mmCIF file of C-alpha atoms and ligand atoms in Angstrom:
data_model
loop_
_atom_site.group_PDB
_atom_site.id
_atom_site.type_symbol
_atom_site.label_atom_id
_atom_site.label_comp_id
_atom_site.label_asym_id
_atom_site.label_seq_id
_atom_site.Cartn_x
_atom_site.Cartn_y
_atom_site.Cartn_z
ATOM 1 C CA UNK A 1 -58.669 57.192 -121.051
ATOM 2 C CA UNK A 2 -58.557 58.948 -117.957
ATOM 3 C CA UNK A 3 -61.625 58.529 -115.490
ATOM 4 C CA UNK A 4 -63.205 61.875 -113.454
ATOM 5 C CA UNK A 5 -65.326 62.022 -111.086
ATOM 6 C CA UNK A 6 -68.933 62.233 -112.234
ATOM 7 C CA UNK A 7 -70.856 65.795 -111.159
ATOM 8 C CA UNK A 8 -74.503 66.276 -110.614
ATOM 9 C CA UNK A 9 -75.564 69.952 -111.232
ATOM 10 C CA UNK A 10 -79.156 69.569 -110.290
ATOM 11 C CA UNK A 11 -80.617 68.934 -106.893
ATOM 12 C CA UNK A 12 -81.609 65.927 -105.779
ATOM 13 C CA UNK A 13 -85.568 65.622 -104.605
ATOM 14 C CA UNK A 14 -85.532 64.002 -101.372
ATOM 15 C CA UNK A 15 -89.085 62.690 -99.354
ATOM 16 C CA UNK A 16 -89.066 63.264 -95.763
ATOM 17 C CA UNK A 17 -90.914 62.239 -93.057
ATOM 18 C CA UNK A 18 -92.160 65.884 -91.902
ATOM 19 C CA UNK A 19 -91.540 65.148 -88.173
ATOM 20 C CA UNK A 20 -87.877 64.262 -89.080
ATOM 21 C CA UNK A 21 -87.333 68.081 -90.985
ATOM 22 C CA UNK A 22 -88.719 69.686 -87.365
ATOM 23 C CA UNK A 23 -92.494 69.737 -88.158
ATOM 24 C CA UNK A 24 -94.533 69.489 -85.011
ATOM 25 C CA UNK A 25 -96.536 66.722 -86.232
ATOM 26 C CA UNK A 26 -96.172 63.577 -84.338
ATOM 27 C CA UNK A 27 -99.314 62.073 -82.158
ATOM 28 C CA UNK A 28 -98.064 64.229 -78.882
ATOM 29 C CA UNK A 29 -97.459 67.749 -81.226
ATOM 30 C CA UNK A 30 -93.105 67.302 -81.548
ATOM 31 C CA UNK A 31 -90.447 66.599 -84.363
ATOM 32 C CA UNK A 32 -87.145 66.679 -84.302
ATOM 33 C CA UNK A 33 -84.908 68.537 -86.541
ATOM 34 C CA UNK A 34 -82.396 65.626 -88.059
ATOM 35 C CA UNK A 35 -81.553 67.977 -91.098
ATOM 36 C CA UNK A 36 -79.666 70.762 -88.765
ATOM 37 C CA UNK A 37 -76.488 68.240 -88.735
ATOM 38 C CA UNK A 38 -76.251 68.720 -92.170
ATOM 39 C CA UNK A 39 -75.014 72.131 -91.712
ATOM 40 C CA UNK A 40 -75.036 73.914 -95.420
ATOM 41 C CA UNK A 41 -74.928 70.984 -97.164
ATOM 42 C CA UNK A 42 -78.110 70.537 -96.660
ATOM 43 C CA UNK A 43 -78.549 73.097 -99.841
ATOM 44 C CA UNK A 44 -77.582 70.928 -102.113
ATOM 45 C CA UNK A 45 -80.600 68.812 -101.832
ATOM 46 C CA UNK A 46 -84.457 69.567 -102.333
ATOM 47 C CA UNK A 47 -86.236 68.282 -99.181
ATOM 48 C CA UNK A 48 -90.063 67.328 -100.044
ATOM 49 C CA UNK A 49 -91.749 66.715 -96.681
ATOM 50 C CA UNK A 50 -94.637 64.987 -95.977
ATOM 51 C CA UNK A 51 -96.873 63.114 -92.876
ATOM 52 C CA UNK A 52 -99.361 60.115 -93.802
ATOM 53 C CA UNK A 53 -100.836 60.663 -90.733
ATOM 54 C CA UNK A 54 -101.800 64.412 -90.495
ATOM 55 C CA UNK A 55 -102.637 63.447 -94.569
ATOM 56 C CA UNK A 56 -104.806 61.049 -93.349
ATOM 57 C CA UNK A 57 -106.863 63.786 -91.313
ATOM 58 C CA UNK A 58 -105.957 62.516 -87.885
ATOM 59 C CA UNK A 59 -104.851 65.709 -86.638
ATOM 60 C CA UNK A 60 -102.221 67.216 -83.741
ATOM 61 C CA UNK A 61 -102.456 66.066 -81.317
ATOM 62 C CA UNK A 62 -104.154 62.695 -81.578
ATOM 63 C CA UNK A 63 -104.064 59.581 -79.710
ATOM 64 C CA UNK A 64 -100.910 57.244 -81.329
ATOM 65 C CA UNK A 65 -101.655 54.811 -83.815
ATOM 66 C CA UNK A 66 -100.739 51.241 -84.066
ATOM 67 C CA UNK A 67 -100.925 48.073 -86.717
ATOM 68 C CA UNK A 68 -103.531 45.831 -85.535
ATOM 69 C CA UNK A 69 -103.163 41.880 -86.409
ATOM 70 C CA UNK A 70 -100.297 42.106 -88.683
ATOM 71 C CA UNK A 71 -97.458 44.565 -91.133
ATOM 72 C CA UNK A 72 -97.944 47.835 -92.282
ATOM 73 C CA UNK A 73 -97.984 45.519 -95.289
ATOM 74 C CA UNK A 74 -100.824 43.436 -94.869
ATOM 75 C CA UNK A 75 -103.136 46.450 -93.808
ATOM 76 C CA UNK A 76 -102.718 46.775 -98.089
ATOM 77 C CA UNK A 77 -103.949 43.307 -98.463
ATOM 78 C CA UNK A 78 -106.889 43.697 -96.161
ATOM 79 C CA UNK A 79 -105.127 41.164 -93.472
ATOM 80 C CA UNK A 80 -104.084 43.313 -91.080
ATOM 81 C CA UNK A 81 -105.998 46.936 -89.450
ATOM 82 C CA UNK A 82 -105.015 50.229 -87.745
ATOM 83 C CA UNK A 83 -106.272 51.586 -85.171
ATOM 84 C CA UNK A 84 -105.880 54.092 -82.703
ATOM 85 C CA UNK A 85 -105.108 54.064 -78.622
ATOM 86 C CA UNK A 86 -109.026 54.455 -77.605
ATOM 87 C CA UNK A 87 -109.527 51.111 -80.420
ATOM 88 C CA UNK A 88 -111.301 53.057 -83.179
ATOM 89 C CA UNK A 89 -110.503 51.695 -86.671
ATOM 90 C CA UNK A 90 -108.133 54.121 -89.099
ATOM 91 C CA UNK A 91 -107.501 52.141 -91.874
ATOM 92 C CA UNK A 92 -109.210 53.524 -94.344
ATOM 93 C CA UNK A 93 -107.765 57.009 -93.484
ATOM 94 C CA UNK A 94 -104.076 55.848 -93.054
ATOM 95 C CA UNK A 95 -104.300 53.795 -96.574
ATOM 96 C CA UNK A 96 -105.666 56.960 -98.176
ATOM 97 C CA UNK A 97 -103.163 59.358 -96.112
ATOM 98 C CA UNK A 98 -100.219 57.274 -97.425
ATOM 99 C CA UNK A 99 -101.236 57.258 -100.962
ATOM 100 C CA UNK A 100 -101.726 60.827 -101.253
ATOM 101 C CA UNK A 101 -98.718 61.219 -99.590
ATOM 102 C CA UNK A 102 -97.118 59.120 -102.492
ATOM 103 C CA UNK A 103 -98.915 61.225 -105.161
ATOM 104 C CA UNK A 104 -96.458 64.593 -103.182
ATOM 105 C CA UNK A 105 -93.431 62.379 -104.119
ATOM 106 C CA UNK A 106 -93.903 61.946 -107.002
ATOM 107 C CA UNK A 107 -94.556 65.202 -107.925
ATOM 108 C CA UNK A 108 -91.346 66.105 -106.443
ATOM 109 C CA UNK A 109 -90.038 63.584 -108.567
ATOM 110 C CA UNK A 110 -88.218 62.031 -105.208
ATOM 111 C CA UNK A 111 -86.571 58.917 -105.384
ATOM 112 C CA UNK A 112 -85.129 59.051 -101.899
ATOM 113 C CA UNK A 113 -87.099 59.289 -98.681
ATOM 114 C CA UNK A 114 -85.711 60.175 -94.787
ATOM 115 C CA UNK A 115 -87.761 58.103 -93.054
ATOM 116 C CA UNK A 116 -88.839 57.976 -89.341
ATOM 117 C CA UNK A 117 -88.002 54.599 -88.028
ATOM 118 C CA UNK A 118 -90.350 53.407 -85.349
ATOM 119 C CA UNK A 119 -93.052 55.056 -86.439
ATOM 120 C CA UNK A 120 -96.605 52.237 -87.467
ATOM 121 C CA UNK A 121 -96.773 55.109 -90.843
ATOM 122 C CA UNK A 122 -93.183 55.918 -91.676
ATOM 123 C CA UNK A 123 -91.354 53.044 -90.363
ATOM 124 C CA UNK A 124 -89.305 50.637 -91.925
ATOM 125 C CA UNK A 125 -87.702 48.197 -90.005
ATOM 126 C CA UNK A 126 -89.072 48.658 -86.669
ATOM 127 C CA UNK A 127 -93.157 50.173 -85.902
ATOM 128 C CA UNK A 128 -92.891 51.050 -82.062
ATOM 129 C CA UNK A 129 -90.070 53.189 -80.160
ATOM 130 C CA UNK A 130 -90.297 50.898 -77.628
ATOM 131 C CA UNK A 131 -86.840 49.259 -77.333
ATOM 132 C CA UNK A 132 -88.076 45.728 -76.422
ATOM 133 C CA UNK A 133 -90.433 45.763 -79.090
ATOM 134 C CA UNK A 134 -89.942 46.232 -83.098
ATOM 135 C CA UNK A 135 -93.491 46.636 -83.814
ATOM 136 C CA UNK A 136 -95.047 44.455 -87.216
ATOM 137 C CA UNK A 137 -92.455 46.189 -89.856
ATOM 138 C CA UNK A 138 -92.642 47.896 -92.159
ATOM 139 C CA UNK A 139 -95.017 50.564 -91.705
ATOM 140 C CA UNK A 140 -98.416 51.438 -93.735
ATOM 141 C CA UNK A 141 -96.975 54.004 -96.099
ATOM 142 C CA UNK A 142 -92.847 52.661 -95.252
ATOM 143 C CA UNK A 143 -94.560 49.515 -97.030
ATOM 144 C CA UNK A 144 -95.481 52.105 -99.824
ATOM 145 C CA UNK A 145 -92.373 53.140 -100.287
ATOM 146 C CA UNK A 146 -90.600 49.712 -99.998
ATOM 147 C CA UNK A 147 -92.600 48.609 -102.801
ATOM 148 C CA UNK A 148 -92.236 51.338 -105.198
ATOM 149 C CA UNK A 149 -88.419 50.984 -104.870
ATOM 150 C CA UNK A 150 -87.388 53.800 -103.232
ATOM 151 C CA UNK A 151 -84.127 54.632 -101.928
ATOM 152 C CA UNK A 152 -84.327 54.764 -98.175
ATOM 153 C CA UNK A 153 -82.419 56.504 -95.377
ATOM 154 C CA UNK A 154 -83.221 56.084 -91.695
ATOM 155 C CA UNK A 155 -83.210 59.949 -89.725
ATOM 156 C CA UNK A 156 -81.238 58.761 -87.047
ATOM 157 C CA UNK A 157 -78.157 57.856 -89.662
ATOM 158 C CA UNK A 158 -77.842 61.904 -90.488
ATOM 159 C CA UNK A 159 -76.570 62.016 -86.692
ATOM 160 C CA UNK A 160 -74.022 60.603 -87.855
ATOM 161 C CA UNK A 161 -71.297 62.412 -90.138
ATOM 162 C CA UNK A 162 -69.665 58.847 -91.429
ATOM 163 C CA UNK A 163 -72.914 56.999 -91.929
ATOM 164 C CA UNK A 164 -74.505 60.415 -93.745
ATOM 165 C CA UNK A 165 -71.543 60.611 -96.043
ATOM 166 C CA UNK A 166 -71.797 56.587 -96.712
ATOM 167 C CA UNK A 167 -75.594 57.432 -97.383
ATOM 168 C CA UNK A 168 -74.957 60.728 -99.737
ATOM 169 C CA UNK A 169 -72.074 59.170 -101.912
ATOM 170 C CA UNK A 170 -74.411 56.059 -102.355
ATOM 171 C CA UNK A 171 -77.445 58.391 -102.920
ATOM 172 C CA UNK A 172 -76.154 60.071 -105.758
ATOM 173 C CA UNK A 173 -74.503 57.097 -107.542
ATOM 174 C CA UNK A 174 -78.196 55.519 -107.284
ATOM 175 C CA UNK A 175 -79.617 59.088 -108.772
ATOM 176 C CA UNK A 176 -77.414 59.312 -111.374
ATOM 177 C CA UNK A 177 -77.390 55.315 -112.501
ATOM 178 C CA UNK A 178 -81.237 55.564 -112.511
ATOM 179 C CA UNK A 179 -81.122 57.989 -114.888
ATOM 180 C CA UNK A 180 -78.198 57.209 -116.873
ATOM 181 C CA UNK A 181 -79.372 56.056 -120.040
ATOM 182 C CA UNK A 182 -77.217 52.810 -121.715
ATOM 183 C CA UNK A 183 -77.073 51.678 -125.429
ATOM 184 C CA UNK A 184 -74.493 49.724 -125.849
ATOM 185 C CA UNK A 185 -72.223 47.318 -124.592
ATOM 186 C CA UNK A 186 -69.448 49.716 -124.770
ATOM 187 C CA UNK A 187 -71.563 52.329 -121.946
ATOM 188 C CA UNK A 188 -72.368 49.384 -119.801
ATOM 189 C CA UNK A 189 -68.337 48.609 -119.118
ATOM 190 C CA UNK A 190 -67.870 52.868 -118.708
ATOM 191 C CA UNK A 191 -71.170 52.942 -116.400
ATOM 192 C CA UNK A 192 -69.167 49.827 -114.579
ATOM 193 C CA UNK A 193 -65.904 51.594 -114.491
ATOM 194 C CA UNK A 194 -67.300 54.130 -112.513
ATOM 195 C CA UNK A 195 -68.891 52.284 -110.315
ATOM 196 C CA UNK A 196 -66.940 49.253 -109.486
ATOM 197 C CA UNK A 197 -64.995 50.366 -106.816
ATOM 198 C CA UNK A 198 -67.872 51.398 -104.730
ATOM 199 C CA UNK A 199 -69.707 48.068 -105.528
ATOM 200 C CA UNK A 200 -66.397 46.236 -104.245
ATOM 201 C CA UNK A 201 -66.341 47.964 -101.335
ATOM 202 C CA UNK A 202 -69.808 46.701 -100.460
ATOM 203 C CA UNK A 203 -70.086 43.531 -101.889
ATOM 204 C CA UNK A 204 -66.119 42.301 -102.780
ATOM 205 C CA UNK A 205 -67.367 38.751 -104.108
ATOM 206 C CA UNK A 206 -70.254 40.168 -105.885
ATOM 207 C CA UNK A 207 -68.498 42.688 -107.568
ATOM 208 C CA UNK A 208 -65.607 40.055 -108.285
ATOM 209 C CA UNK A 209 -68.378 37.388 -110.222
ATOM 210 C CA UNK A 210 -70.119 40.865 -111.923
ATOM 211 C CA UNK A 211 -66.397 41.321 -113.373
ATOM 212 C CA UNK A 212 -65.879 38.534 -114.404
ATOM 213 C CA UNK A 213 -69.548 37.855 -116.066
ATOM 214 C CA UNK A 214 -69.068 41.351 -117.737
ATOM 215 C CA UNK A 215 -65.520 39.839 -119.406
ATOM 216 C CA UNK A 216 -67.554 36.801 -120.951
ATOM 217 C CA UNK A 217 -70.437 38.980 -122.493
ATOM 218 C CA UNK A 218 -69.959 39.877 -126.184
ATOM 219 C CA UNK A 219 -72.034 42.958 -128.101
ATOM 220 C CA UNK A 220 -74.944 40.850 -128.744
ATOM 221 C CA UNK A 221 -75.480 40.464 -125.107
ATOM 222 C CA UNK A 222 -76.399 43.746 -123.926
ATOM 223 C CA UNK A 223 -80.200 43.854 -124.418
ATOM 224 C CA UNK A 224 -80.649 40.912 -121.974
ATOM 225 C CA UNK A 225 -78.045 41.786 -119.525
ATOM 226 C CA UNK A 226 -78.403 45.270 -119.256
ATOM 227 C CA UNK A 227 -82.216 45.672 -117.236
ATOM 228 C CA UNK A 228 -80.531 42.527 -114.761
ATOM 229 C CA UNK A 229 -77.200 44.612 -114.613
ATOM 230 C CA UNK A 230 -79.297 47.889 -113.237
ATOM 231 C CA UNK A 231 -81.242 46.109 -111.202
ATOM 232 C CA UNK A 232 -78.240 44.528 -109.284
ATOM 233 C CA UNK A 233 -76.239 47.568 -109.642
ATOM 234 C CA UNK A 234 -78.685 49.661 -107.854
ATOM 235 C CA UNK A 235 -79.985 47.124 -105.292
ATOM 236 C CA UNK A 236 -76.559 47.141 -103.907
ATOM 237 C CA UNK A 237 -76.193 50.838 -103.668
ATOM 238 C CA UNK A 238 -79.037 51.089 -101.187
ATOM 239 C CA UNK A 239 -77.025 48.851 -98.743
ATOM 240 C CA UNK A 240 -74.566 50.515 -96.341
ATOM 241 C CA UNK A 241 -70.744 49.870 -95.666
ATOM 242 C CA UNK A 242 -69.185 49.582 -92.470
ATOM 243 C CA UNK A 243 -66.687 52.334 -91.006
ATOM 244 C CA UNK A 244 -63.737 49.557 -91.708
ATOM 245 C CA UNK A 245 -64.540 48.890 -95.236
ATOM 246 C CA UNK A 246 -64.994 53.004 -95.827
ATOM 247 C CA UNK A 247 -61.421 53.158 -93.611
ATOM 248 C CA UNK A 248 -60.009 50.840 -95.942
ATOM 249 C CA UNK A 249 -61.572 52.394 -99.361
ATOM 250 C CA UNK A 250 -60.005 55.657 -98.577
ATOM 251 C CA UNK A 251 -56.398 54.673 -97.539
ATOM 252 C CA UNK A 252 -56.698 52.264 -101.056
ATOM 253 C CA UNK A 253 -57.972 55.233 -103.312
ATOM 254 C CA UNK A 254 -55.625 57.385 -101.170
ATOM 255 C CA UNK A 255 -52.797 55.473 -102.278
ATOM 256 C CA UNK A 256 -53.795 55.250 -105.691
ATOM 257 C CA UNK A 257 -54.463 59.034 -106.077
ATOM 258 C CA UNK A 258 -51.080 59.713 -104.648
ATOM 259 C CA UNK A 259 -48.820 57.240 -107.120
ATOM 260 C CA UNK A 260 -50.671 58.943 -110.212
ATOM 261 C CA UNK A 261 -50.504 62.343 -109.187
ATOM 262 C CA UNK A 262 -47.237 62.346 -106.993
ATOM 263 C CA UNK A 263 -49.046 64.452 -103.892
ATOM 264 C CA UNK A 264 -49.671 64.336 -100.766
ATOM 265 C CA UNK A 265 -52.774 64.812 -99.063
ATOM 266 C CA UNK A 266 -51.562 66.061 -95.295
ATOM 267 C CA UNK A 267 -55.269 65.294 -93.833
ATOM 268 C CA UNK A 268 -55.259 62.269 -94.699
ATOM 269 C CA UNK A 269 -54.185 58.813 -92.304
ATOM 270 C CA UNK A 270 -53.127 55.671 -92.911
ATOM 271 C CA UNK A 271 -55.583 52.927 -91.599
ATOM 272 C CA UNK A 272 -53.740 52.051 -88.526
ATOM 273 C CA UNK A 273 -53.873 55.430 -87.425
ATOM 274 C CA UNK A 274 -56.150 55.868 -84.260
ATOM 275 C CA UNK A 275 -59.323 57.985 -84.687
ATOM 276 C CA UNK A 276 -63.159 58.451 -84.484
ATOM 277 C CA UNK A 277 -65.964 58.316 -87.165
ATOM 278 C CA UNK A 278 -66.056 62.200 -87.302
ATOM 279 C CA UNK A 279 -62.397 62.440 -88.422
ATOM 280 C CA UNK A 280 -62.762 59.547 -91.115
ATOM 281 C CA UNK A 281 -65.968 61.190 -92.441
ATOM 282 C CA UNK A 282 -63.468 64.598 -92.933
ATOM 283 C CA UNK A 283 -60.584 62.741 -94.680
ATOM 284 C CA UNK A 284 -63.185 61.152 -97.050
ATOM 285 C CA UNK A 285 -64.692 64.190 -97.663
ATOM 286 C CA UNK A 286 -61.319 66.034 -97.916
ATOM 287 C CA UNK A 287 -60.373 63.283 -100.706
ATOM 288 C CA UNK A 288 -63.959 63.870 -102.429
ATOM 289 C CA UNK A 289 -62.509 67.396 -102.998
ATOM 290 C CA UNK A 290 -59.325 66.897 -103.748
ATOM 291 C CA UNK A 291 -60.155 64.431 -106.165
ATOM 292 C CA UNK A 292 -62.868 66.612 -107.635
ATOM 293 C CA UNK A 293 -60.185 69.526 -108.290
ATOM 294 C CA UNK A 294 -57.861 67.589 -109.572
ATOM 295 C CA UNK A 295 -59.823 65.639 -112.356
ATOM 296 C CA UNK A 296 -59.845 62.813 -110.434
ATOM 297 C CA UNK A 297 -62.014 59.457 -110.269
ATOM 298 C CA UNK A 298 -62.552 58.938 -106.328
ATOM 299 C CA UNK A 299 -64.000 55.336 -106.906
ATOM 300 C CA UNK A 300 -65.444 55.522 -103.175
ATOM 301 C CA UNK A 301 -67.275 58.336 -103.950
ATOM 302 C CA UNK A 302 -67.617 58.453 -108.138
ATOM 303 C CA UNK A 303 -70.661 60.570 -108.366
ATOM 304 C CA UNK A 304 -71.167 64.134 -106.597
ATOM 305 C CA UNK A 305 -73.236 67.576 -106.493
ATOM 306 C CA UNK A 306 -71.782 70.837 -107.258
ATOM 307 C CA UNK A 307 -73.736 73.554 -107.497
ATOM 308 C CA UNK A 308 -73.303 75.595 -110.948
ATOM 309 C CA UNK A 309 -71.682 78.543 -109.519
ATOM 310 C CA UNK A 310 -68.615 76.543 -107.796
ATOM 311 C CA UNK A 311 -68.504 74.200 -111.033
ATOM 312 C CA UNK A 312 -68.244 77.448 -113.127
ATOM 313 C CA UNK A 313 -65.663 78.948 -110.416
ATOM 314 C CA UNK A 314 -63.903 76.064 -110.646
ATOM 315 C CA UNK A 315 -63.672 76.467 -114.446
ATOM 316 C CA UNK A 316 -62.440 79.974 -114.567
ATOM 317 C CA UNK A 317 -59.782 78.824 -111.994
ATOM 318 C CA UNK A 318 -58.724 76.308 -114.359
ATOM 319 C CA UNK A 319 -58.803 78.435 -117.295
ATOM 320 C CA UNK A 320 -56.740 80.961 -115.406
ATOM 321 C CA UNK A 321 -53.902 78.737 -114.906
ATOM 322 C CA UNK A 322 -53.844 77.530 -118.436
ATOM 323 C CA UNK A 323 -53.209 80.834 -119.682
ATOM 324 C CA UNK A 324 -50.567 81.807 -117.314
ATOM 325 C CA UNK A 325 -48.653 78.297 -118.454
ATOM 326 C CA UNK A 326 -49.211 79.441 -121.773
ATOM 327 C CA UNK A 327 -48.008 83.233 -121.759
HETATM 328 S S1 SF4 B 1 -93.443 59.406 -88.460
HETATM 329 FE FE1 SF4 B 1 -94.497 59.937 -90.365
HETATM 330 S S2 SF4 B 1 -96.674 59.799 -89.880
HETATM 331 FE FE2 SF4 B 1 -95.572 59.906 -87.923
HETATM 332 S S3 SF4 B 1 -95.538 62.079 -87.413
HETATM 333 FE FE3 SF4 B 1 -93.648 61.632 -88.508
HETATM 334 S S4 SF4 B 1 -94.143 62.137 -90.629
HETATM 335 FE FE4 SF4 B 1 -96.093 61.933 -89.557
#
């Protein structure tokens, strides 16, 4: 059986931090626009902003907050406080600011959230922009999200063409193994096809001992193995690769693509060839779509969005030739 590339018709819901989409919302009344490097692509996703602070009712401008005594974490367990530059308590406000702000999510059925790193609400890994410091991570409602197992991006990665394709293809394998619904045995090992490639790009000896498990498992072993198998599965799509690993991915699929179909990709380079992250994030993407047009399993990038009218396009085209072979 030959293996395709997996296509996603339907936007995917994606949180922001509203300061990250451009909203003038931090303490001192800016934001800053991370979304504009996405050029059009950034139509193929459903952005669902939102700010814990201003939801907390602390206004623009306002005097910065900052975690008092401990991690945006323990503020949840009553061990640590906020409070803001002139010392008065916010707690309260920023606890009830990030759970409404959680309630917006998941309205918008998000999954995903672009969050502002450095920030004592949205932050992640680091509260405070100060470069010497990295603040009591994560942040009040980046604590939120940690815990409710969301998928998270960092703003400052969609500056970067190579990391925000690493992010995307990851993104919507995560969206659409979520969702993707297993009975048997038998879907498990096509689910894994799919996605094994990807997984051994990020985690080679992981993906190696999940092989070799899957090869010992009989029928009767699904039920048990299956929730553990997600979990794992998607765990390891949330971590990113590294610009050699993604180098060496696409010269491997490359390779592959071109001893099954006989052609020749002219955009493409072999590993050894010399140049930056920009170009490598255009010959990945240039494979995505060669692959996709060609029936194709890219196993860097196994699961992408199309929007209906290209998919249908695409269709006709393929049609088309069909009947010219034919007459
Ligand atoms: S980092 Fe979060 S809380 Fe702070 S301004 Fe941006 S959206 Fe609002």
């Amino acid at each position: 059986m030959e293996h395709k590339t997996i296509v996603l018709t339907e936007k995917i819901p994606i949180g922001i931090s509203l300061c990250a989409m451009g909203g003038p919302v931090r303490y001192n009344g800016k934001g800053i626009d991370v979304l504009s490097a996405l050029g059009r692509e950034k139509n193929d996703f459903i952005f669902c902003p939102v700010c814990p602070e201003c939801q907390a009712g602390l206004g623009v401008t306002r005097d910065p907050v900052h975690l008092s005594g401990g991690t945006g974490e323990q503020v949840w367990t009553g061990e640590a406080e906020v409070k803001n530059r002139a010392g008065r308590l916010v707690t309260k406000e920023m606890k009830e600011g990030s759970l409404e702000s959680l309630e917006v999510l998941r309205r918008c059925n998000a999954k995903a959230f672009i969050y502002m790193d450095g920030s004592p609400s949205c932050g992640v890994y680091r509260t405070t922009l100060k470069n010497t410091r990295r603040g009591n991570p994560p942040g009040v409602f980046g604590s939120l999200l940690l815990s409710e197992g969301f998928f998270l991006i960092p703003s400052s990665d969609l500056q970067s063409p190579l990391k925000w394709w690493d992010w995307r293809r990851r993104l919507l394998a995560f969206t659409w193994f979520s969702s993707h619904k297993l009975s048997s045995m038998q879907e498990l090992y096509e689910a894994w096809y799919a996605l094994k490639f990807i997984c051994q790009e990020l985690d080679n000896t992981w993906a190696r001992e999940m092989g070799r498990t899957l090869a010992s498992l009989g029928k009767a072993d699904f039920a048990q193995f299956e929730p553990s198998f997600r979990a794992q599965v998607l765990d390891l799509l949330r971590r990113p690769s590294t610009t050699v690993k993604m180098t060496n991915s696409l010269w491997k699929h490359y390779s592959h693509y071109r001893k099954q179909r006989g052609k020749k990709v002219e955009e493409i380079n072999s590993p050894e060839f010399k140049r930056n992250v920009t170009t490598i994030a255009k010959e990945l993407m240039k494979m995505e779509r060669t692959a996709f047009d060609d029936d194709f399993l890219f196993g860097a990038s196994p699961v992408i969005y199309r929007d209906p009218h290209r998919l249908k396009a695409k269709e006709e085209r393929a049609a088309g030739s069909t009947e010219q072979q034919e007459s």
